[in-house]
Amino acid sequence: MKQFAYVRPATVTEAVAAAAQPGAVYLAAGTNLLDLMKGNISRPDRLVDVTHLDGLDRIERLADGSLRVGALVSNADLAYDAEFAKAYPAVAEALLSGASAQLRNAATVGGNLLQRTRCAYFYDTASRCNKRESGSGCDARDGENRTHAVLGWSDRCIATHPSDFCVPLVALDAIVEIEGKNGRREIALDELHRLPGNAPERESALEPGDLIVAVRLPPAARGFAAHARYLKVRERTSYAFAIVSAAAALRIENGKIADARLALGGVAAKPWRARAAEDVLKGVAPTADAFQEAAWRALTDAKPSGDNAYKIELARRIVMRALTLAAAGTPARIPALPASPFASTSGAIHA
Amino acid sequence: MPELNLTSAPAHLRHGSSIGQPLTRRDGVLKVKGEATYAADNHPPGMLFAVIAVASIAHGRVTSLDVAAAKRHPGVVDVMTPDHKPQLAIDPEIKTNPFVFRMEVLQGNEVRYANQPIAVVIAETLEAATEGAVLLAPRYETLPALVGLDAGKSYVPPVVGVGNPSENHHGDVAAGLASADKQIDATYETPAQYHNAMEPHAIVAHWNDDHLQIDMPTQGLMLSLARVAELFGIAHDKIHIRSPFLGGGFGSKGLMAGPPVLGIMAAKLVGRPVKLVLRREQMYGPVGHRAPTRQRLRIGADAEGRLTALDHHARTVSSTFDDFYEPAADASHTLYAAPAIRTSHDAVRVNTGTPLFMRAPGEATGSIALESAIDEMAWACGMDPLAFRLKNYAEVEPITGKPFSSKALRACYDQGAARFGWAKRSLRPRQMRDDAGLLVGWGMGTATFPALMFQAEARAAIRRDGTGAMEIGAHDMGQGAWTALAQIAADAVGLDIDSVNFKAGTSDLPDAGIAGGSAHTATAGAAIHSAGAAVIAKLADLATNDERSPLFGAGNTGVIARDGRLIRRDDDSRSESYSEILARAGVAEVEARGTGAPNPAAMEEYAMHAHGAVFAEVKVDPELGQIRVTRMVGAFAAGRIVNPHLVKSQLFGGMIWGMSFALHEEAITDRRSGRIMNANLGEYHIPVNADVPPLDVITVEEHDPHVNALGIKGVGEIGITGSAGAVANAVWHATGVRVRRFPIRIEELLTQR
Ligand SMILES: Cc1cc2nc3c(=O)[nH]c(=O)nc-3n(C[C@H](O)[C@H](O)[C@H](O)COP(=O)(O)OP(=O)(O)OC[C@H]3O[C@@H](n4cnc5c(N)ncnc54)[C@H](O)[C@@H]3O)c2cc1C
Ligand code: SF4
């Protein structure tokens, strides 16, 4: 492996200073970063290990009813926090549908948000990839691309963001708290990931040295607990990335949808909030027709980027199903096969 | 490697013989405690690490390597390239026998496939060697890559598999098809697949003057040894290979491949022991794989559903520089009683590492196509798939007309169907749903695999302390040879398993033949059995010729060996213990050798195959197309079952592999570059635990007096056959959509709601 410096800052301020230098990257659990380093996709000069920073591993309920999750909380600890799972069931379900138990035990909240795409050409250093090497071209465009983006892509990059966790988070208006060279700021999660446009190498709104310290769910996010689901179609029952996924959350009052949230995963370079679809649901009864209309609205702008036209139809069907499941009510317990179309079948003992 | 401490713990029940007992693996405790030494666990003093640099192009030439940059990296000791390497004694391109395949050992700058080794960096640490390989920054002259089943002009290979004719026929296929009431003509595609054993290919090579010590997982100790001897020009007795455990092989560790040879060369170059372990992605090239196929099946049946003709053609690929042809169409030779059968193959050359044997080579690929086509034919005839198969049950081997040495397939169908509840199946597809509204489908497939025998030798001894020894260079790939063969050994010398010192897994022991073709237990077992009989005969001579022995004069009636005693066959009150016999004769031990080999006369007379029937249930989401197997029952007849516990594991593994074939496994090759885009276990999907349903295996009793002395047929590969087709057929039955390209993908099921 390439030689690199390893630093373990004692404070957030030191971390930011260390990571602001060229060639430095943050190391959380490393489940993505170390793979990238072993494959020579990332060749950092300096790793800034943040896993020993104090105070970033807490789940706190704030006075205004929001919830603040530290960037170092593990995916598993968050999903298994009973109060969290009760208040934000779709988020817990999404977390548990991701990766494997071993990976979830290690992976952090911050790392999950900033995990890189799984585009095979991005991982293959012999291929041209604008994201890996700006301006080199995109071998996925005419290559093996049946799992690539159908929304928000550009000719320069058709990759998707693979996170499950981010999908319900973006639906629930999650906010990202960032510590940077100029102090603390916060942005909506919806603004964290960038669409590729002409610069696919710029994946997020973060500046050098910016450290995600927490993710916050605003007070309104709790209002959907009774009707929230995450649904993920994948090529094996567990331990596979989404072909397409959807988070659906409804607030139903007197038989009408008072508020609706909908986001899609596996379709774009960011978790895809479908606001137009939400709009058609507000104020109507939760009927199949309404969901069908929402499904169409959610994919109006979709277009295939390769051999993946089926993903558009699949996405519509997933939206339809996720909304139907959400309307039926959040199950008392997270299913044994979280987010799976087989969640309701018996015989599953684990995922 | 210290003496292995094998145990048969936890204590097992024994009633009489060891064969047939469900012993747990005797190496299980070692493995659970991490004490089983795999090749890469060896660290001789002074050992260096070698890392292979591989080509990122599939066709062309290496024009430069920055050796200086690699050598400058701290810790790098040397860089082996075509210009700087020890000379081999023979040209590695020369095929000295049919089991020699061409390998890339830096004989030139030419690149014939992606991931071909092009240099080896040797360093003090793995990290330094790894970075050195990156710093080589190879440059290439790239030529267009040949990719896919239509890459070029096709040709008919002279032979397929191991020496099978590439075309075969019996009866008049054209007439059979012309006279048929119902016909199908369907084309199926199967992808390239890679063995992906958990343990990567690894070698620790250590030269001591002219003696070579090798730690390396191998399924063929003697073939490997012979190949190393000829490549390095050294005598057989100067080489010692240890391979006590393999973390899976599946055919990819059967024959000597390039990377371990590079490890031996590297050790020679630097004059120190060297360890070379392949990275996962480097296993997608130089160590073999299952070739892709496109198979066309044309089948005819009469008005009663009797087959009139079966025509099976398979297109496959080989590399641009060597020949191995997946004998997929041969799967149609044995199962269904068509009066006319034709099987044929053609191939194109592509830029790939040479395809090779992968668990059930030909049988697996052919089986999923044949079983799908038989299912399609049954539906075309309006018949239940089991009834259709029974109607066309082969009483003699269809392609040769030979009787079977034994064939309990009918019992497999009966018992499997009963356990599964097949009778309740709806004839039409897309009729069954579960409570949650998921589509439910039931499918079946027939399993078959030839009962093969190779050559083996074993050495048996009985010692004055009453214990026995059995030595054979057999291979445990995880299938349980340490246990099953020791059970056979115990019976062969008439002792309890714990009183027999069973040795295997090194090249100084008698040749056990290759662990492949599902023939290892049968072949090595036969050698052990005959060595045991021979040593007992020697012991019996000592006793029956000695008038002081209670067995004196029993030479004509004979004695039997049981529990460490020889007992007069006609009078079991007259017996003597092994120790008494040897003590009185004043010898420390008696020793004898025995062999196992195919019986040409029996093979001439009989068709020899194991059989089975697999039934699968799948559920499919009607809108989303995601598939899940929910139940599988397999009933197999494979002759004598040496250890029911291990046999079940083999059959479970095979059935899971079959399901993987139908639903998951596929190497995705970039059609332009010829590079494999999912060369890792994250993206090359195999089933995970959550995909594996409750599996039910029935072993149907079968007594076969012809296959070998022990009546063993082998169970290593048959589980895949039948299972893959059963799952595919269940998907059709669930959805009404017939997918003919494997693995079945979600998008193919979205076409219909
Ligand atoms: C085989 C496999 C299967 C997987 N399957 C799934 C799946 O199905 N669904 C899914 O959602 N995910 C899946 N994952 C991805 C997994 O969720 C991520 O690898 C994990 O969440 C990353 O977290 P980490 O703490 O290990 O991050 P790291 O690998 O340490 O870091 C990832 C990136 O984030 C940056 N980073 C980390 N923390 C911070 C911070 N606080 N501030 C700023 N930057 C930071 C790092 O610099 C790095 O660039 C899979 C991963 C693997 C290896
Ligand atoms: S799709 Fe994006 S990530 Fe993939 S190769 Fe193209 S530019 Fe790179």
Tab-separated table of N, CA, C and O in Angstrom, chain B residues 156-170 312-314 316 325-333 342-346 399-400:
chain	number	residue	atom	x	y	z
B	156	VAL	N	-15.742	-26.290	-34.411
B	156	VAL	CA	-16.120	-27.462	-33.633
B	156	VAL	C	-14.865	-27.993	-32.940
B	156	VAL	O	-13.912	-28.391	-33.605
B	157	PRO	N	-14.840	-27.967	-31.632
B	157	PRO	CA	-13.633	-28.452	-30.952
B	157	PRO	C	-13.508	-29.957	-31.124
B	157	PRO	O	-14.510	-30.664	-31.220
B	158	PRO	N	-12.283	-30.455	-31.162
B	158	PRO	CA	-12.091	-31.900	-31.358
B	158	PRO	C	-12.684	-32.715	-30.215
B	158	PRO	O	-13.279	-33.764	-30.440
B	159	VAL	N	-12.520	-32.230	-29.013
B	159	VAL	CA	-13.112	-32.924	-27.858
B	159	VAL	C	-13.660	-31.865	-26.902
B	159	VAL	O	-13.240	-30.714	-26.939
B	160	VAL	N	-14.576	-32.285	-26.061
B	160	VAL	CA	-15.080	-31.394	-25.009
B	160	VAL	C	-14.839	-32.080	-23.669
B	160	VAL	O	-14.676	-33.310	-23.614
B	161	GLY	N	-14.842	-31.274	-22.578
B	161	GLY	CA	-14.576	-31.840	-21.259
B	161	GLY	C	-13.240	-32.559	-21.270
B	161	GLY	O	-12.256	-32.063	-21.813
B	162	VAL	N	-13.208	-33.754	-20.699
B	162	VAL	CA	-11.982	-34.556	-20.711
B	162	VAL	C	-12.125	-35.648	-21.760
B	162	VAL	O	-12.590	-36.744	-21.484
B	163	GLY	N	-11.808	-35.297	-23.000
B	163	GLY	CA	-11.759	-36.322	-24.036
B	163	GLY	C	-13.100	-36.828	-24.553
B	163	GLY	O	-13.151	-37.848	-25.236
B	164	ASN	N	-14.200	-36.129	-24.252
B	164	ASN	CA	-15.480	-36.567	-24.824
B	164	ASN	C	-15.561	-36.089	-26.268
B	164	ASN	O	-15.156	-34.971	-26.567
B	165	PRO	N	-16.128	-36.902	-27.150
B	165	PRO	CA	-16.339	-36.409	-28.514
B	165	PRO	C	-17.278	-35.200	-28.477
B	165	PRO	O	-18.198	-35.157	-27.658
B	166	SER	N	-17.024	-34.225	-29.348
B	166	SER	CA	-17.859	-33.027	-29.239
B	166	SER	C	-19.221	-33.230	-29.882
B	166	SER	O	-20.140	-32.474	-29.636
B	167	GLU	N	-19.362	-34.269	-30.691
B	167	GLU	CA	-20.678	-34.588	-31.239
B	167	GLU	C	-20.985	-36.049	-30.977
B	167	GLU	O	-20.086	-36.881	-30.955
B	168	ASN	N	-22.251	-36.303	-30.789
B	168	ASN	CA	-22.669	-37.636	-30.418
B	168	ASN	C	-24.083	-37.810	-30.923
B	168	ASN	O	-24.877	-36.872	-30.829
B	169	HIS	N	-24.402	-38.960	-31.462
B	169	HIS	CA	-25.824	-39.141	-31.760
B	169	HIS	C	-26.233	-40.590	-31.745
B	169	HIS	O	-25.408	-41.507	-31.769
B	170	HIS	N	-27.520	-40.738	-31.681
B	170	HIS	CA	-28.123	-42.053	-31.570
B	170	HIS	C	-29.506	-41.886	-32.169
B	170	HIS	O	-30.245	-40.970	-31.791
B	312	HIS	N	-29.528	-31.298	-28.635
B	312	HIS	CA	-28.953	-30.351	-27.671
B	312	HIS	C	-27.635	-29.836	-28.241
B	312	HIS	O	-26.680	-30.587	-28.398
B	313	HIS	N	-27.627	-28.554	-28.555
B	313	HIS	CA	-26.402	-27.952	-29.081
B	313	HIS	C	-25.901	-26.895	-28.102
B	313	HIS	O	-26.684	-26.085	-27.614
B	314	ALA	N	-24.609	-26.910	-27.835
B	314	ALA	CA	-24.051	-25.911	-26.924
B	314	ALA	C	-22.924	-25.145	-27.589
B	314	ALA	O	-21.988	-25.729	-28.133
B	316	THR	N	-19.888	-22.588	-26.682
B	316	THR	CA	-19.147	-22.126	-25.517
B	316	THR	C	-17.913	-21.368	-25.990
B	316	THR	O	-17.786	-21.063	-27.185
B	325	TYR	N	-13.300	-27.117	-23.179
B	325	TYR	CA	-14.657	-26.870	-23.640
B	325	TYR	C	-15.661	-27.454	-22.668
B	325	TYR	O	-15.650	-28.662	-22.400
B	326	GLU	N	-16.485	-26.584	-22.137
B	326	GLU	CA	-17.529	-26.977	-21.201
B	326	GLU	C	-18.462	-27.956	-21.928
B	326	GLU	O	-19.140	-27.572	-22.884
B	327	PRO	N	-18.496	-29.219	-21.481
B	327	PRO	CA	-19.260	-30.226	-22.246
B	327	PRO	C	-20.754	-30.185	-21.917
B	327	PRO	O	-21.343	-31.177	-21.484
B	328	ALA	N	-21.374	-29.035	-22.137
B	328	ALA	CA	-22.726	-28.808	-21.631
B	328	ALA	C	-23.767	-29.744	-22.248
B	328	ALA	O	-24.647	-30.252	-21.558
B	329	ALA	N	-23.673	-29.983	-23.546
B	329	ALA	CA	-24.729	-30.759	-24.197
B	329	ALA	C	-24.716	-32.223	-23.768
B	329	ALA	O	-25.729	-32.925	-23.884
B	330	ASP	N	-23.580	-32.678	-23.244
B	330	ASP	CA	-23.488	-34.081	-22.837
B	330	ASP	C	-24.473	-34.425	-21.719
B	330	ASP	O	-24.751	-35.601	-21.465
B	331	ALA	N	-24.996	-33.385	-21.065
B	331	ALA	CA	-25.999	-33.627	-20.028
B	331	ALA	C	-27.208	-34.366	-20.588
B	331	ALA	O	-27.959	-34.997	-19.842
B	332	SER	N	-27.400	-34.299	-21.901
B	332	SER	CA	-28.581	-34.948	-22.485
B	332	SER	C	-28.372	-36.423	-22.823
B	332	SER	O	-29.258	-37.060	-23.386
B	333	HIS	N	-27.229	-36.974	-22.461
B	333	HIS	CA	-26.953	-38.363	-22.857
B	333	HIS	C	-27.694	-39.406	-22.031
B	333	HIS	O	-27.939	-40.511	-22.511
B	342	ARG	N	-29.231	-36.160	-30.270
B	342	ARG	CA	-27.996	-35.634	-30.850
B	342	ARG	C	-27.466	-34.561	-29.906
B	342	ARG	O	-28.229	-33.710	-29.456
B	343	THR	N	-26.185	-34.635	-29.618
B	343	THR	CA	-25.570	-33.565	-28.839
B	343	THR	C	-24.382	-33.047	-29.625
B	343	THR	O	-23.669	-33.825	-30.259
B	344	SER	N	-24.195	-31.743	-29.588
B	344	SER	CA	-23.093	-31.162	-30.351
B	344	SER	C	-22.623	-29.886	-29.667
B	344	SER	O	-23.339	-29.283	-28.866
B	345	HIS	N	-21.400	-29.518	-29.986
B	345	HIS	CA	-20.798	-28.325	-29.395
B	345	HIS	C	-20.088	-27.525	-30.471
B	345	HIS	O	-19.554	-28.091	-31.421
B	346	ASP	N	-20.086	-26.224	-30.319
B	346	ASP	CA	-19.105	-25.426	-31.047
B	346	ASP	C	-18.596	-24.337	-30.108
B	346	ASP	O	-19.059	-24.223	-28.973
B	399	ILE	N	-28.200	-42.916	-24.753
B	399	ILE	CA	-27.244	-42.685	-25.842
B	399	ILE	C	-26.467	-43.945	-26.199
B	399	ILE	O	-26.056	-44.139	-27.329
B	400	THR	N	-26.297	-44.873	-25.216
B	400	THR	CA	-25.488	-46.075	-25.485
B	400	THR	C	-26.303	-47.366	-25.494
B	400	THR	O	-25.830	-48.389	-25.975
